[in-house]
mmCIF file of C-alpha atoms in Angstrom:
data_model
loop_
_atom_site.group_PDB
_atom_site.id
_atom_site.type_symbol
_atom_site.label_atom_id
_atom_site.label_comp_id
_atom_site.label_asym_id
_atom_site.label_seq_id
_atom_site.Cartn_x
_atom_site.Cartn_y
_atom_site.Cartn_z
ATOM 1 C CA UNK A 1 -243.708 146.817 70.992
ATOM 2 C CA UNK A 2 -242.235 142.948 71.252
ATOM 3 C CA UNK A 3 -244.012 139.954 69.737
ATOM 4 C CA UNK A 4 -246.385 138.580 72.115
ATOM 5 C CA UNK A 5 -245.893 134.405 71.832
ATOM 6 C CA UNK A 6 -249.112 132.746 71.885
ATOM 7 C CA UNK A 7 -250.369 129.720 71.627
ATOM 8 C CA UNK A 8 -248.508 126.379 70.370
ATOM 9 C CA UNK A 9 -250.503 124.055 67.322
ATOM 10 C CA UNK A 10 -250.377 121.525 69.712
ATOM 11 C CA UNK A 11 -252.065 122.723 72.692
ATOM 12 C CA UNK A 12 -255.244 123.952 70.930
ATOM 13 C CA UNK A 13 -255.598 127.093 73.289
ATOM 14 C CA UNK A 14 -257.658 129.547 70.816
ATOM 15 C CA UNK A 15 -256.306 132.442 70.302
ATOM 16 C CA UNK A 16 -258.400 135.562 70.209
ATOM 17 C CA UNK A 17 -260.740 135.481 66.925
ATOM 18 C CA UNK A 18 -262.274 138.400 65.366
ATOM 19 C CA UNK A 19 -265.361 138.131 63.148
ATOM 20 C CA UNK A 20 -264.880 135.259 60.763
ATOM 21 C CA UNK A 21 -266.541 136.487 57.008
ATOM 22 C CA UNK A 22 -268.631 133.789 55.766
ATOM 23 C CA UNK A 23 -267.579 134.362 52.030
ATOM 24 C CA UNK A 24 -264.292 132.027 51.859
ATOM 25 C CA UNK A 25 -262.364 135.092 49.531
ATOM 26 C CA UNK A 26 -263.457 137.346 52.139
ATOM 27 C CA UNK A 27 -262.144 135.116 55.081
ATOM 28 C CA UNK A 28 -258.707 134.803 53.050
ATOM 29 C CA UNK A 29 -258.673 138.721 52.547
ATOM 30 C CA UNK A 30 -259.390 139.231 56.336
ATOM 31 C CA UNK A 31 -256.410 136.452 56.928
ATOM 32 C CA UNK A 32 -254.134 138.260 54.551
ATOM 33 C CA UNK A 33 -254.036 141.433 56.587
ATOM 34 C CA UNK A 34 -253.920 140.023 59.901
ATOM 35 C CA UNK A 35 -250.404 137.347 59.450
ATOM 36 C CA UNK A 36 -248.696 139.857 57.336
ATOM 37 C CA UNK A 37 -246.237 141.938 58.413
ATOM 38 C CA UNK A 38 -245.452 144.667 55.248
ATOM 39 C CA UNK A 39 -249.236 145.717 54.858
ATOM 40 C CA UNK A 40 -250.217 148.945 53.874
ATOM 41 C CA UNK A 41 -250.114 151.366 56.627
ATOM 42 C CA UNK A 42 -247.358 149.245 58.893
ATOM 43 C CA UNK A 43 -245.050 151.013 60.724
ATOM 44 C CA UNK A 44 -241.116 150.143 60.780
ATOM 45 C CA UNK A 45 -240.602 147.257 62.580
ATOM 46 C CA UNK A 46 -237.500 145.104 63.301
ATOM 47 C CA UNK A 47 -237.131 141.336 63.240
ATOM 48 C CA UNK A 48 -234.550 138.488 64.197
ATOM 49 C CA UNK A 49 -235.189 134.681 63.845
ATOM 50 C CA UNK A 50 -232.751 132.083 64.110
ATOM 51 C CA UNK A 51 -232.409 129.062 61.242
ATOM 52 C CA UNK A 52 -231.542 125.639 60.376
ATOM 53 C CA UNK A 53 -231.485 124.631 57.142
ATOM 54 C CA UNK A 54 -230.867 121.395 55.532
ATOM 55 C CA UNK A 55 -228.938 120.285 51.636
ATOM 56 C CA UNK A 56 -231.511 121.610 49.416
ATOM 57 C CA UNK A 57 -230.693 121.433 45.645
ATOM 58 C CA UNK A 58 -227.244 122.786 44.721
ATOM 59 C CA UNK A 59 -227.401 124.599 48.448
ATOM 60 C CA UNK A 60 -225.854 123.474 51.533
ATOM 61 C CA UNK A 61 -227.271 123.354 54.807
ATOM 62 C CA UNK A 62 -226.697 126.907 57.333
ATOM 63 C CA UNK A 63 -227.233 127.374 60.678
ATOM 64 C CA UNK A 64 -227.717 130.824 61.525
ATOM 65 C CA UNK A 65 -229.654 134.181 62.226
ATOM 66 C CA UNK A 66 -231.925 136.599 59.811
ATOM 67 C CA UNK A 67 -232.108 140.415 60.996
ATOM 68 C CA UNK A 68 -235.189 142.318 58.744
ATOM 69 C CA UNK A 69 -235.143 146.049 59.449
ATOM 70 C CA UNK A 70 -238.315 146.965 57.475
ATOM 71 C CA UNK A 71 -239.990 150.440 56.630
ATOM 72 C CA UNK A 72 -242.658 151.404 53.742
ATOM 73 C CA UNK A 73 -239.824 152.320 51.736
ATOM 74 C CA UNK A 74 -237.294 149.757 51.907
ATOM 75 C CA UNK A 75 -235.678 147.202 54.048
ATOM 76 C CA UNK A 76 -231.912 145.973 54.795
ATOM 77 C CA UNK A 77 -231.785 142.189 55.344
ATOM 78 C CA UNK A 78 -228.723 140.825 57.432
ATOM 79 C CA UNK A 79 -227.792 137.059 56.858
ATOM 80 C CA UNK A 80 -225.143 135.656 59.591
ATOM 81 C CA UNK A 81 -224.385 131.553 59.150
ATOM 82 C CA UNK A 82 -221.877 129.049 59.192
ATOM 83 C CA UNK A 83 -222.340 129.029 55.152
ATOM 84 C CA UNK A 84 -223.862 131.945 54.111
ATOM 85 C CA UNK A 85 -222.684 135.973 55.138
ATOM 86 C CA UNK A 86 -224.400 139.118 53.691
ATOM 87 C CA UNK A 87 -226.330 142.183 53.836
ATOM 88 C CA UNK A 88 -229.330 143.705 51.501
ATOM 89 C CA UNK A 89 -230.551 146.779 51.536
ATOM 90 C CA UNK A 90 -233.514 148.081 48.873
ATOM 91 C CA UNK A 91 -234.097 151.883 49.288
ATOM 92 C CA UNK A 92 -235.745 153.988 46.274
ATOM 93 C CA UNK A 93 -232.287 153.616 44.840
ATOM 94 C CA UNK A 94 -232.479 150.102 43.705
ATOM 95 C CA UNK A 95 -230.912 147.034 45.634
ATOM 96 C CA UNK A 96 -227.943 146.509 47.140
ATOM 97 C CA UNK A 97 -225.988 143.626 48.340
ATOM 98 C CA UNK A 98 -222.419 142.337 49.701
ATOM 99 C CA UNK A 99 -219.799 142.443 46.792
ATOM 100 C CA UNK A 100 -219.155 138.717 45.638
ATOM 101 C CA UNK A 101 -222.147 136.884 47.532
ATOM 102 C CA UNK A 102 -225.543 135.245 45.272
ATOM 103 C CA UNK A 103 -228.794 136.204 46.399
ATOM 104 C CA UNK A 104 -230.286 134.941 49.748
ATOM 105 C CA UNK A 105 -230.653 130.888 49.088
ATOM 106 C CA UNK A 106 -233.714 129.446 48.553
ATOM 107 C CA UNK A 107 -234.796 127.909 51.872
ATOM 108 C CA UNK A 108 -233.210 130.959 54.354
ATOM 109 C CA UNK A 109 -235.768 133.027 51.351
ATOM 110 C CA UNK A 110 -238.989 130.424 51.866
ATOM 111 C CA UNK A 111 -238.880 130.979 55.533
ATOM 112 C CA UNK A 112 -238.617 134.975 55.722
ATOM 113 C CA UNK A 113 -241.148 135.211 52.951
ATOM 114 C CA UNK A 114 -243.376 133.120 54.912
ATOM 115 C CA UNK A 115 -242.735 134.601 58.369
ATOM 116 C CA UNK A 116 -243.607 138.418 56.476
ATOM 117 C CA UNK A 117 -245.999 137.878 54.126
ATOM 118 C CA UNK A 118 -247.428 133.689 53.774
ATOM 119 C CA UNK A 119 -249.841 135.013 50.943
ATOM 120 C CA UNK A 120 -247.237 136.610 48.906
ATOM 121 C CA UNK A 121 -248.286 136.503 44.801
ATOM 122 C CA UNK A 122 -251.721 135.591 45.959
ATOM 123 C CA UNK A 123 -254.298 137.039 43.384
ATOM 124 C CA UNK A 124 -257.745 137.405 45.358
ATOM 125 C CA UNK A 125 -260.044 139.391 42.536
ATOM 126 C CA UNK A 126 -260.185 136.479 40.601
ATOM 127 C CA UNK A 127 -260.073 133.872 43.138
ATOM 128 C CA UNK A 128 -262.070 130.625 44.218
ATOM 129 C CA UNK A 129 -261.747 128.468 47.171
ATOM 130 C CA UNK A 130 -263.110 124.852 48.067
ATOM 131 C CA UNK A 131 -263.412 124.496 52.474
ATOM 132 C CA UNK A 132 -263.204 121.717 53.986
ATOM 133 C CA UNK A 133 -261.974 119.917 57.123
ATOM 134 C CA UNK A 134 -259.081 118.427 57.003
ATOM 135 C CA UNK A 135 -256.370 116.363 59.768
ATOM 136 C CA UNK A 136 -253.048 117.144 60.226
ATOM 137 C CA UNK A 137 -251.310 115.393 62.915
ATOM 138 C CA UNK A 138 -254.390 114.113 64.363
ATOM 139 C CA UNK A 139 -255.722 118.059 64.430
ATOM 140 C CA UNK A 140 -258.595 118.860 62.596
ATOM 141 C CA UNK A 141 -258.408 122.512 60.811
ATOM 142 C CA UNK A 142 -260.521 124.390 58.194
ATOM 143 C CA UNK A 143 -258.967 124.450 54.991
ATOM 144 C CA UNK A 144 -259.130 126.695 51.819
ATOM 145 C CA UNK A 145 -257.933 125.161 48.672
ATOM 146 C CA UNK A 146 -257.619 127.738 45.776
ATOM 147 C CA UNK A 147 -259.037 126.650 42.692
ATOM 148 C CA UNK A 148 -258.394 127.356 39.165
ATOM 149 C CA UNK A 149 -258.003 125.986 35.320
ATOM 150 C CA UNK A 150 -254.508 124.653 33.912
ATOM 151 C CA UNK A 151 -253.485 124.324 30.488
ATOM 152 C CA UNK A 152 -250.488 123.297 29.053
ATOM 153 C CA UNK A 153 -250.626 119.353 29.705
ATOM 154 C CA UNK A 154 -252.356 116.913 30.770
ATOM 155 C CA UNK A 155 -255.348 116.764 33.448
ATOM 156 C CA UNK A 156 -254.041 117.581 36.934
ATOM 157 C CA UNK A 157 -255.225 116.600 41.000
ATOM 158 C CA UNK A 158 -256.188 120.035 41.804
ATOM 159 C CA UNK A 159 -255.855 118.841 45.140
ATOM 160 C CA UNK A 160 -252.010 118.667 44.973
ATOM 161 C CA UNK A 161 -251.512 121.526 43.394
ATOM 162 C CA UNK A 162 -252.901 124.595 44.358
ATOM 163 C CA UNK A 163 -252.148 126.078 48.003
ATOM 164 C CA UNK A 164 -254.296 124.957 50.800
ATOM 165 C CA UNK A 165 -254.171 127.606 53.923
ATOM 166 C CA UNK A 166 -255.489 125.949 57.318
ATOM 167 C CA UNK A 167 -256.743 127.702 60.446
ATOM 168 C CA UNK A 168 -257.619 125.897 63.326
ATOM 169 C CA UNK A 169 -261.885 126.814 63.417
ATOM 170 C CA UNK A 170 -261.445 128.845 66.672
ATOM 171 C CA UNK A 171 -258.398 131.114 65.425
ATOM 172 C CA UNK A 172 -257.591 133.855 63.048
ATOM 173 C CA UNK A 173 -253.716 132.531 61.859
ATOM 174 C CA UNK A 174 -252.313 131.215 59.617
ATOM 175 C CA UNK A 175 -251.509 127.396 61.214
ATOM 176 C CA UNK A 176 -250.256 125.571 57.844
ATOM 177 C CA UNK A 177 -249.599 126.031 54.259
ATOM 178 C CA UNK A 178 -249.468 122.953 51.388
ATOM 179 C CA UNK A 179 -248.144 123.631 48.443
ATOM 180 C CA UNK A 180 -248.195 119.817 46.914
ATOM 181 C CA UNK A 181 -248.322 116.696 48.140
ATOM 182 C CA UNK A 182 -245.904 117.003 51.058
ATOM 183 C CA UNK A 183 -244.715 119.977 50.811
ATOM 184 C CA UNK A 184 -246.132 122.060 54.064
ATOM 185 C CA UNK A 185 -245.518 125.027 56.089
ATOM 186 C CA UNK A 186 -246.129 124.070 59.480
ATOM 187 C CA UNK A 187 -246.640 127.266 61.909
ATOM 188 C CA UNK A 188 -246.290 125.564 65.069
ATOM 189 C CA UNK A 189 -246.553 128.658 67.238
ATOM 190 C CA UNK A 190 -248.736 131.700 66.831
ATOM 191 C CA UNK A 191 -247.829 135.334 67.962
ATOM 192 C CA UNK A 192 -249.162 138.438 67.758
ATOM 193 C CA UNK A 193 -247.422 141.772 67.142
ATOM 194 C CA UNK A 194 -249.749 145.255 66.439
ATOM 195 C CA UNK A 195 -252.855 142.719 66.013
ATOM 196 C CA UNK A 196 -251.364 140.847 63.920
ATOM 197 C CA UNK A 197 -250.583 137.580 63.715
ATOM 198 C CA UNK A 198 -246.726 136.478 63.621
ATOM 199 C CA UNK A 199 -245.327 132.275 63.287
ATOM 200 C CA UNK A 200 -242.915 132.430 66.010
ATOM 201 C CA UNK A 201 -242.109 128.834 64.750
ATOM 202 C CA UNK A 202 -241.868 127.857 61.554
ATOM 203 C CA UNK A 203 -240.870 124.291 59.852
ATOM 204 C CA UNK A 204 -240.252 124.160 55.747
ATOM 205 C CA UNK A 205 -241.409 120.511 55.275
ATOM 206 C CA UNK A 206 -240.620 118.496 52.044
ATOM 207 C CA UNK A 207 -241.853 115.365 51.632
ATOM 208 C CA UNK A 208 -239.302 112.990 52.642
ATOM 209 C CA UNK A 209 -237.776 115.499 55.114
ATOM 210 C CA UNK A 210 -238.362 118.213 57.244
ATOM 211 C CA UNK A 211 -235.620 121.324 55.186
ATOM 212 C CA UNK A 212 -235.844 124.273 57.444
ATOM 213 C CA UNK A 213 -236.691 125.441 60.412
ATOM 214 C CA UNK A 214 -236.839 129.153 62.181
ATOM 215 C CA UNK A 215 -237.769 130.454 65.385
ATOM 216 C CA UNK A 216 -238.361 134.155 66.094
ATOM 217 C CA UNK A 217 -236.576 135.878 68.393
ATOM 218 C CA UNK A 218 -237.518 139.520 68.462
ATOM 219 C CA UNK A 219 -240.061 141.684 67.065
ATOM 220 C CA UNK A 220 -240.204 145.205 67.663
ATOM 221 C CA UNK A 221 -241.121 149.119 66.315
ATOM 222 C CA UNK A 222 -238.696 151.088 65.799
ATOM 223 C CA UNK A 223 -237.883 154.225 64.049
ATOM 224 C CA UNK A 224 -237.617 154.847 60.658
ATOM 225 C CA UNK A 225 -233.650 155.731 60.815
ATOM 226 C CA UNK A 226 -232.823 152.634 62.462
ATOM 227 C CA UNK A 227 -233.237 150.966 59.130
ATOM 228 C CA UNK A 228 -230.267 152.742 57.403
ATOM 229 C CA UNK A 229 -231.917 152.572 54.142
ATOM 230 C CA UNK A 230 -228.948 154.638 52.633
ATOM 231 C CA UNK A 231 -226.286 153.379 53.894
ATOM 232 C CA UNK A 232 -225.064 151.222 51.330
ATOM 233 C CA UNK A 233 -221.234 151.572 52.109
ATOM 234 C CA UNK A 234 -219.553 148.748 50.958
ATOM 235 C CA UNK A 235 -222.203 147.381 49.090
ATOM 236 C CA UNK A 236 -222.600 147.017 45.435
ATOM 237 C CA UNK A 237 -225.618 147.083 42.984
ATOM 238 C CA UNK A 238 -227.606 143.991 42.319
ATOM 239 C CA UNK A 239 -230.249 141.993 40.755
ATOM 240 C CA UNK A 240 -232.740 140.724 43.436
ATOM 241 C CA UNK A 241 -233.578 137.048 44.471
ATOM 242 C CA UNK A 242 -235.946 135.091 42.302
ATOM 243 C CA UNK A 243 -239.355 135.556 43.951
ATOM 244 C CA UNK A 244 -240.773 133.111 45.882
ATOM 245 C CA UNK A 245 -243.970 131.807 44.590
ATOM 246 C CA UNK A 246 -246.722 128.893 45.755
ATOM 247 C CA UNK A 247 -246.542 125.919 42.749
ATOM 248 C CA UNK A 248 -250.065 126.657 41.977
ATOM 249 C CA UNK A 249 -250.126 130.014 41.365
ATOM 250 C CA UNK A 250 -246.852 129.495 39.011
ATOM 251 C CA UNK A 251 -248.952 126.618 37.016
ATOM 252 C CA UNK A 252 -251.771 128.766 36.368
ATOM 253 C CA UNK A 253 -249.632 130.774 33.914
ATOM 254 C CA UNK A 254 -248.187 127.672 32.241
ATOM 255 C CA UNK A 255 -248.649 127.833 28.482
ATOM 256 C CA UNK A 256 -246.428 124.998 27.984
ATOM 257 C CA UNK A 257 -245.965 121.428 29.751
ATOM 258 C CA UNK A 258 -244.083 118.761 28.198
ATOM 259 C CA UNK A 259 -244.636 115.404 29.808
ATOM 260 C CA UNK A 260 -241.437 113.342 30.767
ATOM 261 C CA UNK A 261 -240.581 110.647 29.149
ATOM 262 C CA UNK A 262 -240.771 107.516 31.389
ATOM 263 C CA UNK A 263 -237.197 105.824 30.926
ATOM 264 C CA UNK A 264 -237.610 102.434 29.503
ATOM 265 C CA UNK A 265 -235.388 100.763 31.845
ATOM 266 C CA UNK A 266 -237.035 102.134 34.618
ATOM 267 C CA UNK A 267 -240.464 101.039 33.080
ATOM 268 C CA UNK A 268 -238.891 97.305 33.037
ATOM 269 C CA UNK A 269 -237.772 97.239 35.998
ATOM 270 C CA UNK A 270 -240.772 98.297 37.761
ATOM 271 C CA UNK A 271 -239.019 101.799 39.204
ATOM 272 C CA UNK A 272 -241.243 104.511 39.855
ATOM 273 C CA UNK A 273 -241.406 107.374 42.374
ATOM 274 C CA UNK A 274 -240.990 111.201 42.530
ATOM 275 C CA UNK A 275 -238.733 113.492 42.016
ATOM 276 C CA UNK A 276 -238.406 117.148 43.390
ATOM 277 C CA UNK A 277 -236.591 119.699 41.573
ATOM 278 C CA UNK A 278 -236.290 123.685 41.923
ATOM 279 C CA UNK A 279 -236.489 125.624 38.642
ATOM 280 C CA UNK A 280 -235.680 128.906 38.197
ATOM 281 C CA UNK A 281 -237.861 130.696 35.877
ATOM 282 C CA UNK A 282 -236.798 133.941 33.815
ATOM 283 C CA UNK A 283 -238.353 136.943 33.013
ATOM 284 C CA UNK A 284 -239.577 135.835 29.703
ATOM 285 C CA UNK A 285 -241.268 133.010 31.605
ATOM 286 C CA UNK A 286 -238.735 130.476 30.091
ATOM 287 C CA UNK A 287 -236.931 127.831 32.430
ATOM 288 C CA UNK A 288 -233.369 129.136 32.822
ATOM 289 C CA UNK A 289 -231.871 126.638 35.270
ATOM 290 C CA UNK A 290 -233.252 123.307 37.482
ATOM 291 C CA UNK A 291 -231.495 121.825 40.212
ATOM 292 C CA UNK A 292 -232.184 118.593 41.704
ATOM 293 C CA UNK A 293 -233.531 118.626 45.314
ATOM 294 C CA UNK A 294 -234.388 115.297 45.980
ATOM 295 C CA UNK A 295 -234.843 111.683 43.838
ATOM 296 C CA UNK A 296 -233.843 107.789 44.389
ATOM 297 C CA UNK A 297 -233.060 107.048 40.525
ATOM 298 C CA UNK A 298 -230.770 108.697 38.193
ATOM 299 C CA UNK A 299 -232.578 107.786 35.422
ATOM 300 C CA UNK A 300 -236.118 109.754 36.496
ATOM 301 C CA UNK A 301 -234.195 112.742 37.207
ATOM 302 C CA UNK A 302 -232.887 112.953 34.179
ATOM 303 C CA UNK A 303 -235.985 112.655 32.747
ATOM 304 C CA UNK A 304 -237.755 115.098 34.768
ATOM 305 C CA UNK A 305 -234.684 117.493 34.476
ATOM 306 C CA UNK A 306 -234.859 117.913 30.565
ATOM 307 C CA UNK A 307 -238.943 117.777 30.869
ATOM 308 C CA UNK A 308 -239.078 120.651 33.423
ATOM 309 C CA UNK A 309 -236.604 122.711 31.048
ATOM 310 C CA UNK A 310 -239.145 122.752 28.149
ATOM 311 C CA UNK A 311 -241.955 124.179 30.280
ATOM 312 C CA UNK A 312 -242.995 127.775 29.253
ATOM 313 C CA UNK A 313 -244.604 130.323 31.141
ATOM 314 C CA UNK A 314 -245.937 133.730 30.945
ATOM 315 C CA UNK A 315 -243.909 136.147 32.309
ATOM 316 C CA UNK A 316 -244.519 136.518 36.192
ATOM 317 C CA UNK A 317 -245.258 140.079 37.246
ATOM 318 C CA UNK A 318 -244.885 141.388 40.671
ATOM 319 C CA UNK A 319 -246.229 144.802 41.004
ATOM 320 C CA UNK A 320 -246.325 145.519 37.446
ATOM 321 C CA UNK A 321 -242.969 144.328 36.440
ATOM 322 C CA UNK A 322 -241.446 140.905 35.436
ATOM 323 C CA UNK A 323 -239.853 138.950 37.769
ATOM 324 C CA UNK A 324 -237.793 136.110 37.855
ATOM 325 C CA UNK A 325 -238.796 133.275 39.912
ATOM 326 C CA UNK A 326 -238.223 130.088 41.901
ATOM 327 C CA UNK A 327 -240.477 127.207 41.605
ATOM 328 C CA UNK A 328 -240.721 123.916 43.321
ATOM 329 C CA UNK A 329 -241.598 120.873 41.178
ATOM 330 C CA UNK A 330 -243.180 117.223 42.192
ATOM 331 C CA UNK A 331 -242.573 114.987 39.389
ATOM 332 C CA UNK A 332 -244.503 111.897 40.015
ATOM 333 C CA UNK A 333 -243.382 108.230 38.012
ATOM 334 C CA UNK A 334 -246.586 105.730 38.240
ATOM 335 C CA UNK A 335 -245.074 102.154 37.297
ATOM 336 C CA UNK A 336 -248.244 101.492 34.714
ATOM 337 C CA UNK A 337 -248.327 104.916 33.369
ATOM 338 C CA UNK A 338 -248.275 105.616 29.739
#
């Protein structure tokens, strides 16, 4: 079976919509199953997109193609770019990877994470979620903000800072994710592969840019051999990728939040603005590294730089075990501030 493409964000053409649940968590749950890919009871499929990425942090820009082989019990990953060359495979053995390369970089990772599974880390027993219509490109969608409490500084716009999934009201997928202010996952075309719903096009949007963008090329079943979960020849043991997390999620298990300190020469000059970085976060839940990603002042992103290191966390668990993570961060300078 090949992806089906269906219709573009643009063009407002509904796609087919099953029974919309009238509890928001239950709508989520129902969108959950239908635009991922590596649910419970899937069969093996195969997938190929192509990519662009842009600078992003200590990173340089790729052009290139992503090839997922995926079965219940494993997958092997094949990255092919002008920058960036390598193959994963995770069987029951552990993970694998090309001798000599780093994990799978951070924006080639945001858009096959969101491509498979757009809700991954998302915890719906405990969740709450505010709807509301919302525009986008002069297109109105139906929105569902997560809610939840944050400690560990000072009083926060929820709006900004928990994910917000949108659906056009006559469809079933996924259209657009916001992290923070900005920061959006555009899926500008809808398919649909086994009932489920696929972004065939996919933009990684930050706020002064667009970062990355992929388009699917193939989607298909195929056997469970084709995924050569043990052939690891020439590949060595390795620690996986950080995980790739939404911002809010990450800041509801923030126990610690130092404020920066707004440089004074800045402050008398009348500079403000943001800056974005991308921390890494260990298993402890400590901040092991932060690279900048974007900022117009050296003096705020120093700030935010030794801020962001003194956050604490508690350790981030992915199915039972602790993970190490990558989180995006909006600092925001307000001339007036204290």
């Amino acid at each position: 079976m090949r992806i089906i493409p269906a219709v573009a964000i643009f063009l407002l053409i509904p796609a087919a919509l099953s029974q919309t649940p009238k509890d928001p968590v239950e709508k989520i749950r129902q969108a959950v199953k239908l635009n991922t890919l590596d649910t419970p009871g899937m069969q093996p499929w195969h997938l190929r997109f192509d990519f662009q990425t842009h600078d992003f942090a200590s990173e340089k820009g790729a052009k290139g193609t992503l090839e997922e082989w995926w079965t219940p019990d494993g997958y092997r990953l094949v990255i092919s770019s002008d920058r960036y060359n390598a193959t994963e495979v995770r069987n029951t053995e552990g993970l694998f990877r090309t001798p000599q390369t780093n994990p799978v970089p951070y924006a080639i990772g945001v858009l096959q994470s969101n491509i498979v599974h757009p809700f991954f880390g998302l915890d719906l027993d405990h969740a709450k979620f505010d709807v509301h219509r919302e525009d986008f490109a002069k297109i109105t969608f139906e929105c569902y903000s997560l809610l939840g409490e944050l400690k560990g500084g000072p009083s926060f716009d929820r709006r900004y800072l928990f994910p917000k999934y949108c659906f056009l009201p006559s469809e079933d997928g996924l259209r657009l994710t916001v992290q923070q202010r900005g920061q959006t996952l555009p899926r500008s075309t809808i398919g649909v592969f086994r009932d489920h719903r696929v972004a065939v096009d996919l933009g990684f949007v930050l706020p002064y840019e667009v970062n990355a963008q992929a388009h699917v090329t193939a989607l298909n079943g195929i056997p469970v051999a084709e995924a050569k979960l043990q052939d690891v020849t020439g590949l060595v043991k390795s620690d996986p990728a950080p995980a790739i997390m939404n911002d809010g999620l990450l800041r509801s298990r923030l126990l610690y939040r130092p404020d920066p300190e707004y440089p004074m020469a800045a402050k008398t000059a009348h500079i403000g603005g943001t800056v974005i970085v991308l921390a890494t976060i260990g298993k402890d839940g400590l901040v092991k590294k932060v690279d900048l990603v974007n900022s117009r002042n050296e003096s705020l992103t120093v700030a935010s730089i030794n801020a962001v290191k003194g956050w604490k966390f508690k350790p981030i668990l992915v199915d039972g075990e602790a993970v190490e993570v990558h989180f995006l961060i909006q600092v925001n300078f307000t001339f007036g501030s204290e």
